């Protein structure tokens, strides 16, 4: 059976997540407009720096729970890397959809809003209510999958 566009790009986001070097969670993001991939990103250390799978995870060593003290993490989030890659290569992502394997945190939500991304399709929840509220206030459409491996499709095929 042929996947919907949301399923297709969601599957690609899961594949992008396999490049993650985070020891805690692998996250992938794909930015799409008009059914074309504009940029991708996964969570990991900045370009040219040692990855957490080489250095160890400071947040893990300090016993910091998920969703707290993100400034201690040496890695960038998948959404951040996807937005930065688009900017680095001069690709406008205004009006695009971002497919993410995990709901954006507040920092990524603010970047998504300012980048002009109009739709977020999430595959898993993240405990950040403020991020959800800010995305809603900014008029960014947020959609969730119905079941594992299947995203809600609102686009015409």
Short mmCIF file of N, CA, C and O in Angstrom, two decimals, residues 19-112:
data_model
loop_
_atom_site.label_atom_id
_atom_site.label_comp_id
_atom_site.label_asym_id
_atom_site.label_seq_id
_atom_site.Cartn_x
_atom_site.Cartn_y
_atom_site.Cartn_z
N UNK A 19 21.16 8.76 12.27
CA UNK A 19 22.48 9.40 12.23
C UNK A 19 22.83 10.07 13.57
O UNK A 19 23.95 10.51 13.77
N UNK A 20 21.89 10.14 14.49
CA UNK A 20 22.09 10.79 15.78
C UNK A 20 23.25 10.17 16.54
O UNK A 20 23.48 8.96 16.47
N UNK A 21 23.97 11.02 17.27
CA UNK A 21 25.05 10.53 18.12
C UNK A 21 24.74 10.76 19.60
O UNK A 21 25.61 10.59 20.45
N UNK A 22 23.51 11.13 19.90
CA UNK A 22 23.07 11.33 21.28
C UNK A 22 22.93 9.98 21.97
O UNK A 22 22.42 9.02 21.39
N UNK A 23 23.39 9.90 23.20
CA UNK A 23 23.33 8.66 23.95
C UNK A 23 21.96 8.43 24.59
O UNK A 23 21.64 7.32 25.00
N UNK A 24 21.16 9.49 24.70
CA UNK A 24 19.87 9.39 25.37
C UNK A 24 18.70 9.16 24.43
O UNK A 24 17.77 8.44 24.76
N UNK A 25 18.73 9.81 23.26
CA UNK A 25 17.57 9.76 22.38
C UNK A 25 17.97 10.15 20.98
O UNK A 25 18.68 11.13 20.78
N UNK A 26 17.52 9.39 20.00
CA UNK A 26 17.78 9.72 18.59
C UNK A 26 16.57 10.45 18.03
O UNK A 26 15.45 9.93 18.09
N UNK A 27 16.81 11.63 17.47
CA UNK A 27 15.73 12.45 16.92
C UNK A 27 16.11 12.88 15.51
O UNK A 27 17.26 13.23 15.25
N UNK A 28 15.12 12.85 14.63
CA UNK A 28 15.32 13.30 13.26
C UNK A 28 14.29 14.33 12.87
O UNK A 28 13.18 14.34 13.40
N UNK A 29 14.67 15.20 11.92
CA UNK A 29 13.77 16.24 11.42
C UNK A 29 13.95 16.37 9.91
O UNK A 29 15.08 16.28 9.41
N UNK A 30 12.85 16.60 9.22
CA UNK A 30 12.86 16.81 7.77
C UNK A 30 11.99 18.02 7.49
O UNK A 30 10.82 18.05 7.89
N UNK A 31 12.54 19.01 6.80
CA UNK A 31 11.79 20.21 6.42
C UNK A 31 11.36 20.05 4.96
O UNK A 31 12.20 19.79 4.09
N UNK A 32 10.06 20.22 4.71
CA UNK A 32 9.48 19.94 3.41
C UNK A 32 8.56 21.08 2.99
O UNK A 32 7.81 21.61 3.81
N UNK A 33 8.62 21.44 1.72
CA UNK A 33 7.64 22.36 1.13
C UNK A 33 7.31 21.85 -0.26
O UNK A 33 8.21 21.45 -1.01
N UNK A 34 6.04 21.86 -0.61
CA UNK A 34 5.59 21.40 -1.93
C UNK A 34 6.09 19.99 -2.25
O UNK A 34 6.54 19.72 -3.36
N UNK A 35 6.08 19.13 -1.23
CA UNK A 35 6.48 17.72 -1.37
C UNK A 35 7.94 17.55 -1.76
O UNK A 35 8.34 16.52 -2.31
N UNK A 36 8.76 18.56 -1.44
CA UNK A 36 10.21 18.49 -1.71
C UNK A 36 10.97 18.69 -0.41
O UNK A 36 10.67 19.61 0.35
N UNK A 37 11.97 17.88 -0.19
CA UNK A 37 12.80 18.00 1.00
C UNK A 37 13.72 19.20 0.84
O UNK A 37 14.47 19.28 -0.15
N UNK A 38 13.67 20.11 1.80
CA UNK A 38 14.51 21.30 1.78
C UNK A 38 15.74 21.14 2.67
O UNK A 38 16.81 21.67 2.38
N UNK A 39 15.57 20.41 3.78
CA UNK A 39 16.65 20.28 4.74
C UNK A 39 16.34 19.12 5.69
O UNK A 39 15.17 18.78 5.89
N UNK A 40 17.39 18.55 6.27
CA UNK A 40 17.22 17.52 7.30
C UNK A 40 18.14 17.84 8.47
O UNK A 40 19.11 18.60 8.33
N UNK A 41 17.87 17.23 9.60
CA UNK A 41 18.74 17.40 10.75
C UNK A 41 18.52 16.28 11.75
O UNK A 41 17.44 15.69 11.81
N UNK A 42 19.56 15.99 12.50
CA UNK A 42 19.46 15.02 13.59
C UNK A 42 20.20 15.61 14.78
O UNK A 42 20.97 16.56 14.64
N UNK A 43 19.96 15.08 15.97
CA UNK A 43 20.60 15.64 17.15
C UNK A 43 22.03 15.12 17.29
O UNK A 43 22.30 13.94 17.11
N UNK A 44 22.92 16.06 17.58
CA UNK A 44 24.32 15.72 17.74
C UNK A 44 25.15 16.97 17.98
O UNK A 44 24.65 18.09 17.92
N UNK A 45 26.43 16.77 18.25
CA UNK A 45 27.35 17.86 18.57
C UNK A 45 27.56 18.77 17.35
O UNK A 45 27.38 18.35 16.21
N UNK A 46 27.96 20.02 17.60
CA UNK A 46 28.26 20.93 16.49
C UNK A 46 29.34 20.38 15.57
O UNK A 46 30.21 19.60 15.99
N UNK A 47 29.30 20.84 14.34
CA UNK A 47 30.24 20.41 13.31
C UNK A 47 31.69 20.53 13.79
O UNK A 47 32.09 21.54 14.34
N UNK A 48 32.44 19.47 13.60
CA UNK A 48 33.87 19.46 13.93
C UNK A 48 34.19 19.12 15.38
O UNK A 48 35.36 18.97 15.72
N UNK A 49 33.18 19.00 16.23
CA UNK A 49 33.41 18.66 17.64
C UNK A 49 33.13 17.18 17.87
O UNK A 49 32.37 16.56 17.15
N UNK A 50 33.76 16.65 18.91
CA UNK A 50 33.54 15.25 19.26
C UNK A 50 32.08 15.04 19.65
O UNK A 50 31.47 15.89 20.32
N UNK A 51 31.55 13.92 19.24
CA UNK A 51 30.16 13.59 19.55
C UNK A 51 30.06 12.93 20.91
O UNK A 51 31.04 12.41 21.46
N UNK A 52 28.84 12.94 21.45
CA UNK A 52 28.59 12.39 22.78
C UNK A 52 28.90 10.89 22.86
O UNK A 52 29.27 10.40 23.91
N UNK A 53 28.74 10.19 21.74
CA UNK A 53 29.08 8.76 21.76
C UNK A 53 30.59 8.55 21.90
O UNK A 53 31.05 7.46 22.19
N UNK A 54 31.37 9.64 21.76
CA UNK A 54 32.82 9.59 21.97
C UNK A 54 33.20 10.15 23.35
O UNK A 54 34.11 9.65 23.99
N UNK A 55 32.52 11.23 23.77
CA UNK A 55 32.89 11.94 25.00
C UNK A 55 32.10 11.52 26.21
O UNK A 55 32.50 11.79 27.34
N UNK A 56 30.95 10.90 26.00
CA UNK A 56 30.04 10.61 27.09
C UNK A 56 29.04 11.75 27.23
O UNK A 56 29.22 12.82 26.66
N UNK A 57 27.98 11.51 27.97
CA UNK A 57 26.90 12.48 28.13
C UNK A 57 27.00 13.14 29.50
O UNK A 57 26.81 12.47 30.53
N UNK A 58 27.31 14.43 29.51
CA UNK A 58 27.42 15.16 30.76
C UNK A 58 26.10 15.19 31.52
O UNK A 58 26.07 15.02 32.74
N UNK A 59 25.00 15.36 30.82
CA UNK A 59 23.68 15.40 31.47
C UNK A 59 23.38 14.06 32.14
O UNK A 59 22.85 14.01 33.24
N UNK A 60 23.77 12.98 31.46
CA UNK A 60 23.56 11.65 32.03
C UNK A 60 24.46 11.46 33.26
O UNK A 60 24.01 10.94 34.29
N UNK A 61 25.71 11.90 33.16
CA UNK A 61 26.65 11.77 34.27
C UNK A 61 26.19 12.55 35.50
O UNK A 61 26.41 12.12 36.63
N UNK A 62 25.52 13.69 35.26
CA UNK A 62 25.03 14.52 36.37
C UNK A 62 23.63 14.11 36.83
O UNK A 62 23.09 14.70 37.76
N UNK A 63 23.03 13.13 36.18
CA UNK A 63 21.71 12.66 36.57
C UNK A 63 20.58 13.65 36.28
O UNK A 63 19.58 13.67 36.98
N UNK A 64 20.74 14.44 35.23
CA UNK A 64 19.74 15.45 34.89
C UNK A 64 18.60 14.78 34.11
O UNK A 64 18.83 14.15 33.09
N UNK A 65 17.36 14.95 34.58
CA UNK A 65 16.22 14.32 33.90
C UNK A 65 15.98 14.92 32.51
O UNK A 65 16.35 16.07 32.23
N UNK A 66 15.31 14.14 31.66
CA UNK A 66 14.94 14.59 30.33
C UNK A 66 14.12 15.87 30.43
O UNK A 66 13.28 16.03 31.32
N UNK A 67 14.39 16.80 29.52
CA UNK A 67 13.64 18.05 29.46
C UNK A 67 14.15 19.15 30.38
O UNK A 67 13.60 20.24 30.39
N UNK A 68 15.18 18.88 31.15
CA UNK A 68 15.71 19.87 32.07
C UNK A 68 17.16 20.20 31.74
O UNK A 68 17.89 19.37 31.24
N UNK A 69 17.54 21.44 32.03
CA UNK A 69 18.93 21.92 31.90
C UNK A 69 19.54 21.61 30.53
O UNK A 69 20.67 21.15 30.41
N UNK A 70 18.80 21.89 29.48
CA UNK A 70 19.26 21.60 28.13
C UNK A 70 20.53 22.35 27.77
O UNK A 70 21.27 21.92 26.89
N UNK A 71 20.79 23.46 28.45
CA UNK A 71 21.99 24.23 28.13
C UNK A 71 23.28 23.47 28.45
O UNK A 71 24.35 23.81 27.94
N UNK A 72 23.18 22.43 29.25
CA UNK A 72 24.37 21.63 29.58
C UNK A 72 24.72 20.65 28.47
O UNK A 72 25.85 20.21 28.35
N UNK A 73 23.76 20.33 27.63
CA UNK A 73 23.97 19.37 26.55
C UNK A 73 24.91 19.95 25.49
O UNK A 73 24.74 21.09 25.06
N UNK A 74 25.85 19.18 25.00
CA UNK A 74 26.77 19.65 23.96
C UNK A 74 26.17 19.52 22.57
O UNK A 74 26.71 20.04 21.60
N UNK A 75 25.05 18.84 22.46
CA UNK A 75 24.43 18.62 21.15
C UNK A 75 23.37 19.65 20.79
O UNK A 75 22.83 20.34 21.64
N UNK A 76 23.12 19.74 19.50
CA UNK A 76 22.01 20.54 18.98
C UNK A 76 20.86 19.59 18.72
O UNK A 76 21.07 18.41 18.43
N UNK A 77 19.66 20.12 18.77
CA UNK A 77 18.48 19.31 18.48
C UNK A 77 18.31 19.16 16.97
O UNK A 77 18.82 19.96 16.19
N UNK A 78 17.57 18.15 16.57
CA UNK A 78 17.35 17.86 15.16
C UNK A 78 16.73 19.05 14.43
O UNK A 78 17.16 19.39 13.32
N UNK A 79 15.74 19.69 15.05
CA UNK A 79 15.09 20.84 14.43
C UNK A 79 16.08 21.99 14.24
O UNK A 79 16.09 22.65 13.20
N UNK A 80 16.92 22.21 15.24
CA UNK A 80 17.93 23.26 15.15
C UNK A 80 18.87 22.99 13.99
O UNK A 80 19.17 23.88 13.19
N UNK A 81 19.34 21.75 13.89
CA UNK A 81 20.25 21.41 12.79
C UNK A 81 19.58 21.54 11.43
O UNK A 81 20.20 21.99 10.47
N UNK A 82 18.32 21.16 11.32
CA UNK A 82 17.61 21.28 10.03
C UNK A 82 17.46 22.75 9.64
O UNK A 82 17.67 23.12 8.48
N UNK A 83 17.11 23.60 10.60
CA UNK A 83 16.96 25.04 10.32
C UNK A 83 18.31 25.66 9.98
O UNK A 83 18.43 26.43 9.03
N UNK A 84 19.34 25.30 10.71
CA UNK A 84 20.69 25.83 10.46
C UNK A 84 21.20 25.38 9.09
O UNK A 84 21.79 26.18 8.36
N UNK A 85 20.96 24.12 8.72
CA UNK A 85 21.41 23.64 7.41
C UNK A 85 20.74 24.40 6.28
O UNK A 85 21.37 24.73 5.28
N UNK A 86 19.45 24.68 6.45
CA UNK A 86 18.75 25.46 5.42
C UNK A 86 19.37 26.84 5.31
O UNK A 86 19.66 27.32 4.20
N UNK A 87 19.62 27.50 6.45
CA UNK A 87 20.22 28.84 6.43
C UNK A 87 21.63 28.81 5.83
O UNK A 87 21.98 29.67 5.02
N UNK A 88 22.41 27.82 6.20
CA UNK A 88 23.78 27.69 5.71
C UNK A 88 23.84 27.59 4.19
O UNK A 88 24.74 28.13 3.55
N UNK A 89 22.83 26.94 3.63
CA UNK A 89 22.81 26.73 2.18
C UNK A 89 21.87 27.69 1.45
O UNK A 89 21.61 27.51 0.25
N UNK A 90 21.35 28.69 2.16
CA UNK A 90 20.53 29.72 1.53
C UNK A 90 19.18 29.23 1.06
O UNK A 90 18.65 29.72 0.06
N UNK A 91 18.59 28.29 1.79
CA UNK A 91 17.30 27.73 1.41
C UNK A 91 16.22 28.30 2.33
O UNK A 91 16.27 28.10 3.54
N UNK A 92 15.25 28.99 1.75
CA UNK A 92 14.14 29.52 2.54
C UNK A 92 13.23 28.37 2.97
O UNK A 92 12.88 27.51 2.16
N UNK A 93 12.86 28.37 4.24
CA UNK A 93 11.95 27.34 4.74
C UNK A 93 10.63 27.96 5.21
O UNK A 93 9.82 27.29 5.85
N UNK A 94 10.40 29.20 4.82
CA UNK A 94 9.15 29.87 5.18
C UNK A 94 7.98 29.12 4.54
O UNK A 94 8.02 28.74 3.37
N UNK A 95 6.95 28.87 5.35
CA UNK A 95 5.76 28.18 4.86
C UNK A 95 5.91 26.68 4.77
O UNK A 95 5.02 26.00 4.28
N UNK A 96 7.03 26.14 5.24
CA UNK A 96 7.30 24.70 5.13
C UNK A 96 6.65 23.92 6.27
O UNK A 96 6.15 24.49 7.25
N UNK A 97 6.70 22.62 6.13
CA UNK A 97 6.31 21.67 7.17
C UNK A 97 7.58 21.02 7.69
O UNK A 97 8.47 20.69 6.90
N UNK A 98 7.67 20.85 9.01
CA UNK A 98 8.79 20.10 9.58
C UNK A 98 8.23 18.82 10.19
O UNK A 98 7.28 18.85 10.97
N UNK A 99 8.79 17.70 9.77
CA UNK A 99 8.44 16.39 10.30
C UNK A 99 9.49 16.05 11.35
O UNK A 99 10.69 16.08 11.05
N UNK A 100 9.06 15.74 12.57
CA UNK A 100 10.00 15.46 13.65
C UNK A 100 9.59 14.16 14.36
O UNK A 100 8.40 13.87 14.50
N UNK A 101 10.58 13.42 14.78
CA UNK A 101 10.29 12.17 15.48
C UNK A 101 9.92 12.41 16.93
O UNK A 101 9.44 11.50 17.60
N UNK A 102 10.11 13.63 17.43
CA UNK A 102 9.79 14.00 18.80
C UNK A 102 9.27 15.43 18.80
O UNK A 102 9.83 16.29 18.11
N UNK A 103 8.24 15.69 19.57
CA UNK A 103 7.69 17.05 19.66
C UNK A 103 8.80 18.04 20.01
O UNK A 103 9.65 17.76 20.86
N UNK A 104 8.83 19.20 19.37
CA UNK A 104 9.87 20.19 19.67
C UNK A 104 9.81 20.71 21.12
O UNK A 104 8.73 20.83 21.70
N UNK A 105 10.98 21.01 21.66
CA UNK A 105 11.08 21.66 22.96
C UNK A 105 10.79 23.16 22.76
O UNK A 105 10.62 23.62 21.64
N UNK A 106 10.80 23.91 23.83
CA UNK A 106 10.51 25.34 23.75
C UNK A 106 11.53 26.09 22.89
O UNK A 106 11.16 26.96 22.09
N UNK A 107 12.80 25.76 23.00
CA UNK A 107 13.82 26.44 22.19
C UNK A 107 13.59 26.17 20.71
O UNK A 107 13.61 27.09 19.88
N UNK A 108 13.33 24.92 20.36
CA UNK A 108 13.09 24.58 18.95
C UNK A 108 11.77 25.18 18.47
O UNK A 108 11.67 25.62 17.32
N UNK A 109 10.76 25.21 19.33
CA UNK A 109 9.48 25.83 18.96
C UNK A 109 9.68 27.29 18.58
O UNK A 109 9.13 27.76 17.58
N UNK A 110 10.47 28.01 19.36
CA UNK A 110 10.73 29.43 19.05
C UNK A 110 11.48 29.57 17.74
O UNK A 110 11.19 30.48 16.94
N UNK A 111 12.41 28.68 17.47
CA UNK A 111 13.14 28.72 16.19
C UNK A 111 12.20 28.40 15.02
O UNK A 111 12.29 29.03 13.97
N UNK A 112 11.33 27.43 15.20
CA UNK A 112 10.36 27.06 14.17
C UNK A 112 9.46 28.25 13.85
O UNK A 112 9.22 28.57 12.69
#
